Amino acid sequence: MQRTTGIAALVALTTLAAGIPAYAAERPLREIRATVETPSLFDDEAGGDADADDPAIWINPADKGGSLVIGTAKNGGLRVYDLKGREVQSIATPEGGRFNNVDILTGFKFGKKKVDVAVVTDRGLDKLRIYRIEANGLTDITSADAPLLFSKDQAEVEEQATGYGVAVYDRYAVVSRRHSTRLGIFRLEEKNGKVTYRTTDTLDLPREFRLPNGEIWTPCLEPGEDPQVEGMVVDTEAGVLYAAQEDVALWRINLAGGTFSSIPRVVERVREFGQPATYDPETEECTVDYVNDFGGRITADVEGATIYPTGKRSGYLIVSSQGDSRFFVYDRRTNRPLNIFSVTDGRNADGVEHSDGAAVTAVALPGYPKGLLVLHDGENTPDDGRTSTNFKFVDWRSLGLPS
């Protein structure tokens, strides 16, 4: 099944864009600090071309202290850390691979057992890779004949409009396509003792938008690119996908089985939404002219999304405002804005800047009695004059929210 909902989504967004948004009043910023950070990764030859991006948290059911944080490092593969931030495993990419995002599926039926798996987007090869998680580390169980996610052939893979963000639920993985508005749902299936997948649905978010003043607006991007999605999370209890379309908005989309089942609705737009902008090919950046109030509070890109549950439907949705290194917290049930925070320099770790990925758990862990929040840091320091990234561990209690 394939459906393109660009027109329907455009109508929904136009309606939401009218009038003064409910989040117009800025809330005070809460500054918090990380308790732990992982080792520095360096995006150069000496550092193995490793660039931290997206984390996920695995809870060890037999020993909470043996829980793990799994992070993508792009060309550097995967890194696995213990709760003290120490690296305990490093997994290389296959030839030509580039690991972008990761999410964890628990209770996946594998043969006669139920296992936990890490699902990773390999944007270099346009495939998913699936790793079985055990206390002693990760094991690749991807089928050798797993299909391409979006590309029709290897020539199209080389163009790198490939699998990008990922969020999992039940037996499914929602995957976004790089440089595209497309989302796909893929059903994970066991085949001869390995795991493969097949497409069950696709959806195209809009690439242009009608503003309340009647003008048509398109996000400022490099020519030939459409506004892509990376950060995503599924609220499994509510059957809702939250998808962060980087230069546009955070969307809410209902899911039913392996299908998209509703018109996408906007939770909040980026600040740059509806603003005229000019792309500079030399800097590969856009200069924005803020002339109206059509946008929201998030400074593009809107990125990593994660959910902290406090009950079956209650809790918090956390989203990265990458452009200004802040994070926005919403009520999980109503999506009402609640809080804004940033992670600043502290005694044990530097702050978090330009964050891509985020993951949180409400499970009590050693050192984190109310849960753990893990954030990607895009500008780790000290950096030795090189591009340095890593992951920061934050005690949930520091956010000051009821749990």
mmCIF file of N, CA, C and O in Angstrom, residues 41-96:
data_model
loop_
_atom_site.group_PDB
_atom_site.id
_atom_site.type_symbol
_atom_site.label_atom_id
_atom_site.label_comp_id
_atom_site.label_asym_id
_atom_site.label_seq_id
_atom_site.Cartn_x
_atom_site.Cartn_y
_atom_site.Cartn_z
ATOM 1 N N LEU A 41 34.632 11.197 20.103
ATOM 2 C CA LEU A 41 34.770 10.618 18.774
ATOM 3 C C LEU A 41 35.227 11.719 17.829
ATOM 4 O O LEU A 41 34.773 12.864 17.927
ATOM 5 N N PHE A 42 36.123 11.375 16.904
ATOM 6 C CA PHE A 42 36.702 12.370 16.002
ATOM 7 C C PHE A 42 36.427 11.987 14.553
ATOM 8 O O PHE A 42 36.697 10.854 14.127
ATOM 9 N N ASP A 43 35.904 12.964 13.828
ATOM 10 C CA ASP A 43 35.495 12.762 12.434
ATOM 11 C C ASP A 43 36.664 13.040 11.496
ATOM 12 O O ASP A 43 36.604 13.929 10.638
ATOM 13 N N ASP A 44 37.759 12.277 11.670
ATOM 14 C CA ASP A 44 38.911 12.397 10.777
ATOM 15 C C ASP A 44 39.563 11.027 10.651
ATOM 16 O O ASP A 44 39.126 10.052 11.279
ATOM 17 N N GLU A 45 40.598 10.942 9.836
ATOM 18 C CA GLU A 45 41.228 9.644 9.577
ATOM 19 C C GLU A 45 41.787 9.032 10.853
ATOM 20 O O GLU A 45 41.632 7.831 11.111
ATOM 21 N N ALA A 46 42.414 9.871 11.687
ATOM 22 C CA ALA A 46 43.000 9.364 12.928
ATOM 23 C C ALA A 46 41.931 8.832 13.873
ATOM 24 O O ALA A 46 42.185 7.907 14.658
ATOM 25 N N GLY A 47 40.748 9.414 13.815
ATOM 26 C CA GLY A 47 39.653 8.986 14.683
ATOM 27 C C GLY A 47 38.759 7.933 14.069
ATOM 28 O O GLY A 47 37.693 7.628 14.620
ATOM 29 N N GLY A 48 39.145 7.389 12.928
ATOM 30 C CA GLY A 48 38.339 6.361 12.279
ATOM 31 C C GLY A 48 37.084 6.892 11.632
ATOM 32 O O GLY A 48 36.127 6.152 11.409
ATOM 33 N N ASP A 49 37.092 8.215 11.313
ATOM 34 C CA ASP A 49 35.944 8.841 10.643
ATOM 35 C C ASP A 49 34.657 8.599 11.432
ATOM 36 O O ASP A 49 33.619 8.281 10.871
ATOM 37 N N ALA A 50 34.767 8.733 12.762
ATOM 38 C CA ALA A 50 33.629 8.469 13.651
ATOM 39 C C ALA A 50 32.953 9.773 14.036
ATOM 40 O O ALA A 50 33.604 10.716 14.480
ATOM 41 N N ASP A 51 31.636 9.825 13.902
ATOM 42 C CA ASP A 51 30.857 11.027 14.163
ATOM 43 C C ASP A 51 29.592 10.617 14.899
ATOM 44 O O ASP A 51 28.661 10.058 14.307
ATOM 45 N N ALA A 52 29.537 10.849 16.217
ATOM 46 C CA ALA A 52 28.371 10.463 17.012
ATOM 47 C C ALA A 52 27.112 11.123 16.475
ATOM 48 O O ALA A 52 27.144 12.256 16.001
ATOM 49 N N ASP A 53 25.991 10.413 16.551
ATOM 50 C CA ASP A 53 24.759 10.963 16.009
ATOM 51 C C ASP A 53 23.540 10.647 16.854
ATOM 52 O O ASP A 53 22.917 11.547 17.397
ATOM 53 N N ASP A 54 23.180 9.370 16.987
ATOM 54 C CA ASP A 54 21.885 9.023 17.577
ATOM 55 C C ASP A 54 22.053 7.922 18.614
ATOM 56 O O ASP A 54 22.664 6.899 18.328
ATOM 57 N N PRO A 55 21.505 8.093 19.840
ATOM 58 C CA PRO A 55 21.602 7.061 20.863
ATOM 59 C C PRO A 55 20.297 6.291 21.075
ATOM 60 O O PRO A 55 19.210 6.752 20.721
ATOM 61 N N ALA A 56 20.429 5.117 21.683
ATOM 62 C CA ALA A 56 19.285 4.338 22.154
ATOM 63 C C ALA A 56 19.696 3.659 23.452
ATOM 64 O O ALA A 56 20.877 3.374 23.662
ATOM 65 N N ILE A 57 18.729 3.391 24.325
ATOM 66 C CA ILE A 57 19.006 2.808 25.630
ATOM 67 C C ILE A 57 18.392 1.416 25.698
ATOM 68 O O ILE A 57 17.190 1.245 25.460
ATOM 69 N N TRP A 58 19.230 0.416 26.020
ATOM 70 C CA TRP A 58 18.746 -0.960 26.218
ATOM 71 C C TRP A 58 18.735 -1.273 27.702
ATOM 72 O O TRP A 58 19.760 -1.129 28.376
ATOM 73 N N ILE A 59 17.581 -1.707 28.218
ATOM 74 C CA ILE A 59 17.450 -2.090 29.612
ATOM 75 C C ILE A 59 17.689 -3.595 29.733
ATOM 76 O O ILE A 59 16.976 -4.396 29.123
ATOM 77 N N ASN A 60 18.684 -3.952 30.513
ATOM 78 C CA ASN A 60 18.979 -5.360 30.768
ATOM 79 C C ASN A 60 17.954 -5.875 31.785
ATOM 80 O O ASN A 60 17.965 -5.460 32.943
ATOM 81 N N PRO A 61 17.032 -6.767 31.367
ATOM 82 C CA PRO A 61 15.953 -7.181 32.278
ATOM 83 C C PRO A 61 16.455 -7.980 33.474
ATOM 84 O O PRO A 61 15.802 -8.007 34.519
ATOM 85 N N ALA A 62 17.612 -8.630 33.323
ATOM 86 C CA ALA A 62 18.151 -9.454 34.407
ATOM 87 C C ALA A 62 19.026 -8.667 35.366
ATOM 88 O O ALA A 62 19.246 -9.083 36.508
ATOM 89 N N ASP A 63 19.551 -7.541 34.917
ATOM 90 C CA ASP A 63 20.488 -6.752 35.728
ATOM 91 C C ASP A 63 20.464 -5.321 35.234
ATOM 92 O O ASP A 63 21.130 -4.982 34.260
ATOM 93 N N LYS A 64 19.689 -4.469 35.913
ATOM 94 C CA LYS A 64 19.543 -3.095 35.449
ATOM 95 C C LYS A 64 20.900 -2.386 35.351
ATOM 96 O O LYS A 64 21.113 -1.528 34.497
ATOM 97 N N GLY A 65 21.841 -2.760 36.235
ATOM 98 C CA GLY A 65 23.162 -2.149 36.174
ATOM 99 C C GLY A 65 23.953 -2.540 34.943
ATOM 100 O O GLY A 65 24.936 -1.879 34.598
ATOM 101 N N GLY A 66 23.525 -3.591 34.266
ATOM 102 C CA GLY A 66 24.171 -4.026 33.032
ATOM 103 C C GLY A 66 23.498 -3.490 31.787
ATOM 104 O O GLY A 66 23.762 -3.972 30.673
ATOM 105 N N SER A 67 22.638 -2.488 31.948
ATOM 106 C CA SER A 67 21.986 -1.860 30.795
ATOM 107 C C SER A 67 23.024 -1.142 29.939
ATOM 108 O O SER A 67 24.113 -0.804 30.414
ATOM 109 N N LEU A 68 22.682 -0.902 28.686
ATOM 110 C CA LEU A 68 23.637 -0.367 27.716
ATOM 111 C C LEU A 68 23.059 0.830 26.968
ATOM 112 O O LEU A 68 21.841 0.935 26.785
ATOM 113 N N VAL A 69 23.947 1.710 26.526
ATOM 114 C CA VAL A 69 23.597 2.787 25.601
ATOM 115 C C VAL A 69 24.283 2.489 24.281
ATOM 116 O O VAL A 69 25.503 2.249 24.234
ATOM 117 N N ILE A 70 23.504 2.466 23.219
ATOM 118 C CA ILE A 70 24.014 2.161 21.878
ATOM 119 C C ILE A 70 23.939 3.432 21.043
ATOM 120 O O ILE A 70 22.883 4.070 20.972
ATOM 121 N N GLY A 71 25.047 3.827 20.429
ATOM 122 C CA GLY A 71 25.081 5.057 19.651
ATOM 123 C C GLY A 71 25.647 4.845 18.269
ATOM 124 O O GLY A 71 26.587 4.060 18.086
ATOM 125 N N THR A 72 25.073 5.532 17.290
ATOM 126 C CA THR A 72 25.630 5.474 15.940
ATOM 127 C C THR A 72 26.808 6.438 15.829
ATOM 128 O O THR A 72 26.844 7.473 16.471
ATOM 129 N N ALA A 73 27.756 6.068 14.962
ATOM 130 C CA ALA A 73 28.948 6.901 14.732
ATOM 131 C C ALA A 73 29.194 7.086 13.244
ATOM 132 O O ALA A 73 30.329 7.279 12.808
ATOM 133 N N LYS A 74 28.103 7.004 12.447
ATOM 134 C CA LYS A 74 28.157 7.183 10.992
ATOM 135 C C LYS A 74 29.198 6.252 10.362
ATOM 136 O O LYS A 74 29.107 5.030 10.538
ATOM 137 N N ASN A 75 30.229 6.774 9.681
ATOM 138 C CA ASN A 75 31.220 5.876 9.074
ATOM 139 C C ASN A 75 31.956 5.045 10.115
ATOM 140 O O ASN A 75 32.542 4.012 9.791
ATOM 141 N N GLY A 76 31.916 5.510 11.363
ATOM 142 C CA GLY A 76 32.574 4.791 12.451
ATOM 143 C C GLY A 76 31.757 3.653 13.014
ATOM 144 O O GLY A 76 32.196 3.009 13.976
ATOM 145 N N GLY A 77 30.570 3.377 12.484
ATOM 146 C CA GLY A 77 29.779 2.229 12.893
ATOM 147 C C GLY A 77 28.937 2.477 14.123
ATOM 148 O O GLY A 77 28.291 3.518 14.269
ATOM 149 N N LEU A 78 28.940 1.519 15.048
ATOM 150 C CA LEU A 78 28.203 1.616 16.302
ATOM 151 C C LEU A 78 29.177 1.626 17.470
ATOM 152 O O LEU A 78 30.233 1.000 17.419
ATOM 153 N N ARG A 79 28.780 2.324 18.541
ATOM 154 C CA ARG A 79 29.506 2.267 19.796
ATOM 155 C C ARG A 79 28.521 1.841 20.886
ATOM 156 O O ARG A 79 27.382 2.310 20.918
ATOM 157 N N VAL A 80 28.975 0.977 21.769
ATOM 158 C CA VAL A 80 28.152 0.495 22.874
ATOM 159 C C VAL A 80 28.825 0.910 24.178
ATOM 160 O O VAL A 80 30.027 0.698 24.365
ATOM 161 N N TYR A 81 28.032 1.504 25.095
ATOM 162 C CA TYR A 81 28.567 2.048 26.343
ATOM 163 C C TYR A 81 27.830 1.455 27.537
ATOM 164 O O TYR A 81 26.635 1.121 27.449
ATOM 165 N N ASP A 82 28.533 1.381 28.681
ATOM 166 C CA ASP A 82 27.862 1.020 29.925
ATOM 167 C C ASP A 82 27.309 2.285 30.577
ATOM 168 O O ASP A 82 27.426 3.390 30.020
ATOM 169 N N LEU A 83 26.710 2.146 31.748
ATOM 170 C CA LEU A 83 26.049 3.282 32.384
ATOM 171 C C LEU A 83 27.017 4.307 32.941
ATOM 172 O O LEU A 83 26.611 5.406 33.341
ATOM 173 N N LYS A 84 28.292 3.980 32.965
ATOM 174 C CA LYS A 84 29.309 4.956 33.367
ATOM 175 C C LYS A 84 29.924 5.664 32.156
ATOM 176 O O LYS A 84 30.864 6.438 32.288
ATOM 177 N N GLY A 85 29.362 5.381 30.958
ATOM 178 C CA GLY A 85 29.830 6.030 29.745
ATOM 179 C C GLY A 85 31.058 5.391 29.130
ATOM 180 O O GLY A 85 31.616 5.916 28.163
ATOM 181 N N ARG A 86 31.475 4.242 29.639
ATOM 182 C CA ARG A 86 32.668 3.575 29.114
ATOM 183 C C ARG A 86 32.304 2.742 27.892
ATOM 184 O O ARG A 86 31.293 2.041 27.893
ATOM 185 N N GLU A 87 33.140 2.815 26.869
ATOM 186 C CA GLU A 87 32.890 2.016 25.672
ATOM 187 C C GLU A 87 33.183 0.550 25.960
ATOM 188 O O GLU A 87 34.260 0.192 26.428
ATOM 189 N N VAL A 88 32.195 -0.318 25.654
ATOM 190 C CA VAL A 88 32.361 -1.750 25.893
ATOM 191 C C VAL A 88 32.343 -2.551 24.602
ATOM 192 O O VAL A 88 32.691 -3.736 24.602
ATOM 193 N N GLN A 89 31.951 -1.928 23.496
ATOM 194 C CA GLN A 89 31.958 -2.621 22.205
ATOM 195 C C GLN A 89 31.962 -1.592 21.086
ATOM 196 O O GLN A 89 31.329 -0.536 21.187
ATOM 197 N N SER A 90 32.679 -1.904 20.015
ATOM 198 C CA SER A 90 32.696 -1.090 18.807
ATOM 199 C C SER A 90 32.412 -1.999 17.624
ATOM 200 O O SER A 90 33.041 -3.050 17.479
ATOM 201 N N ILE A 91 31.447 -1.610 16.796
ATOM 202 C CA ILE A 91 31.036 -2.418 15.655
ATOM 203 C C ILE A 91 31.263 -1.613 14.378
ATOM 204 O O ILE A 91 30.739 -0.510 14.228
ATOM 205 N N ALA A 92 32.042 -2.158 13.476
ATOM 206 C CA ALA A 92 32.348 -1.472 12.220
ATOM 207 C C ALA A 92 31.185 -1.597 11.239
ATOM 208 O O ALA A 92 30.392 -2.545 11.306
ATOM 209 N N THR A 93 31.092 -0.649 10.320
ATOM 210 C CA THR A 93 30.111 -0.742 9.241
ATOM 211 C C THR A 93 30.591 -1.754 8.204
ATOM 212 O O THR A 93 31.795 -1.980 8.058
ATOM 213 N N PRO A 94 29.660 -2.366 7.465
ATOM 214 C CA PRO A 94 30.088 -3.128 6.293
ATOM 215 C C PRO A 94 30.680 -2.182 5.257
ATOM 216 O O PRO A 94 30.500 -0.955 5.357
ATOM 217 N N GLU A 95 31.383 -2.710 4.298
ATOM 218 C CA GLU A 95 32.007 -1.863 3.282
ATOM 219 C C GLU A 95 30.966 -0.964 2.609
ATOM 220 O O GLU A 95 29.933 -1.428 2.138
ATOM 221 N N GLY A 96 31.241 0.336 2.595
ATOM 222 C CA GLY A 96 30.320 1.299 1.998
ATOM 223 C C GLY A 96 29.223 1.762 2.943
ATOM 224 O O GLY A 96 28.417 2.617 2.586
#
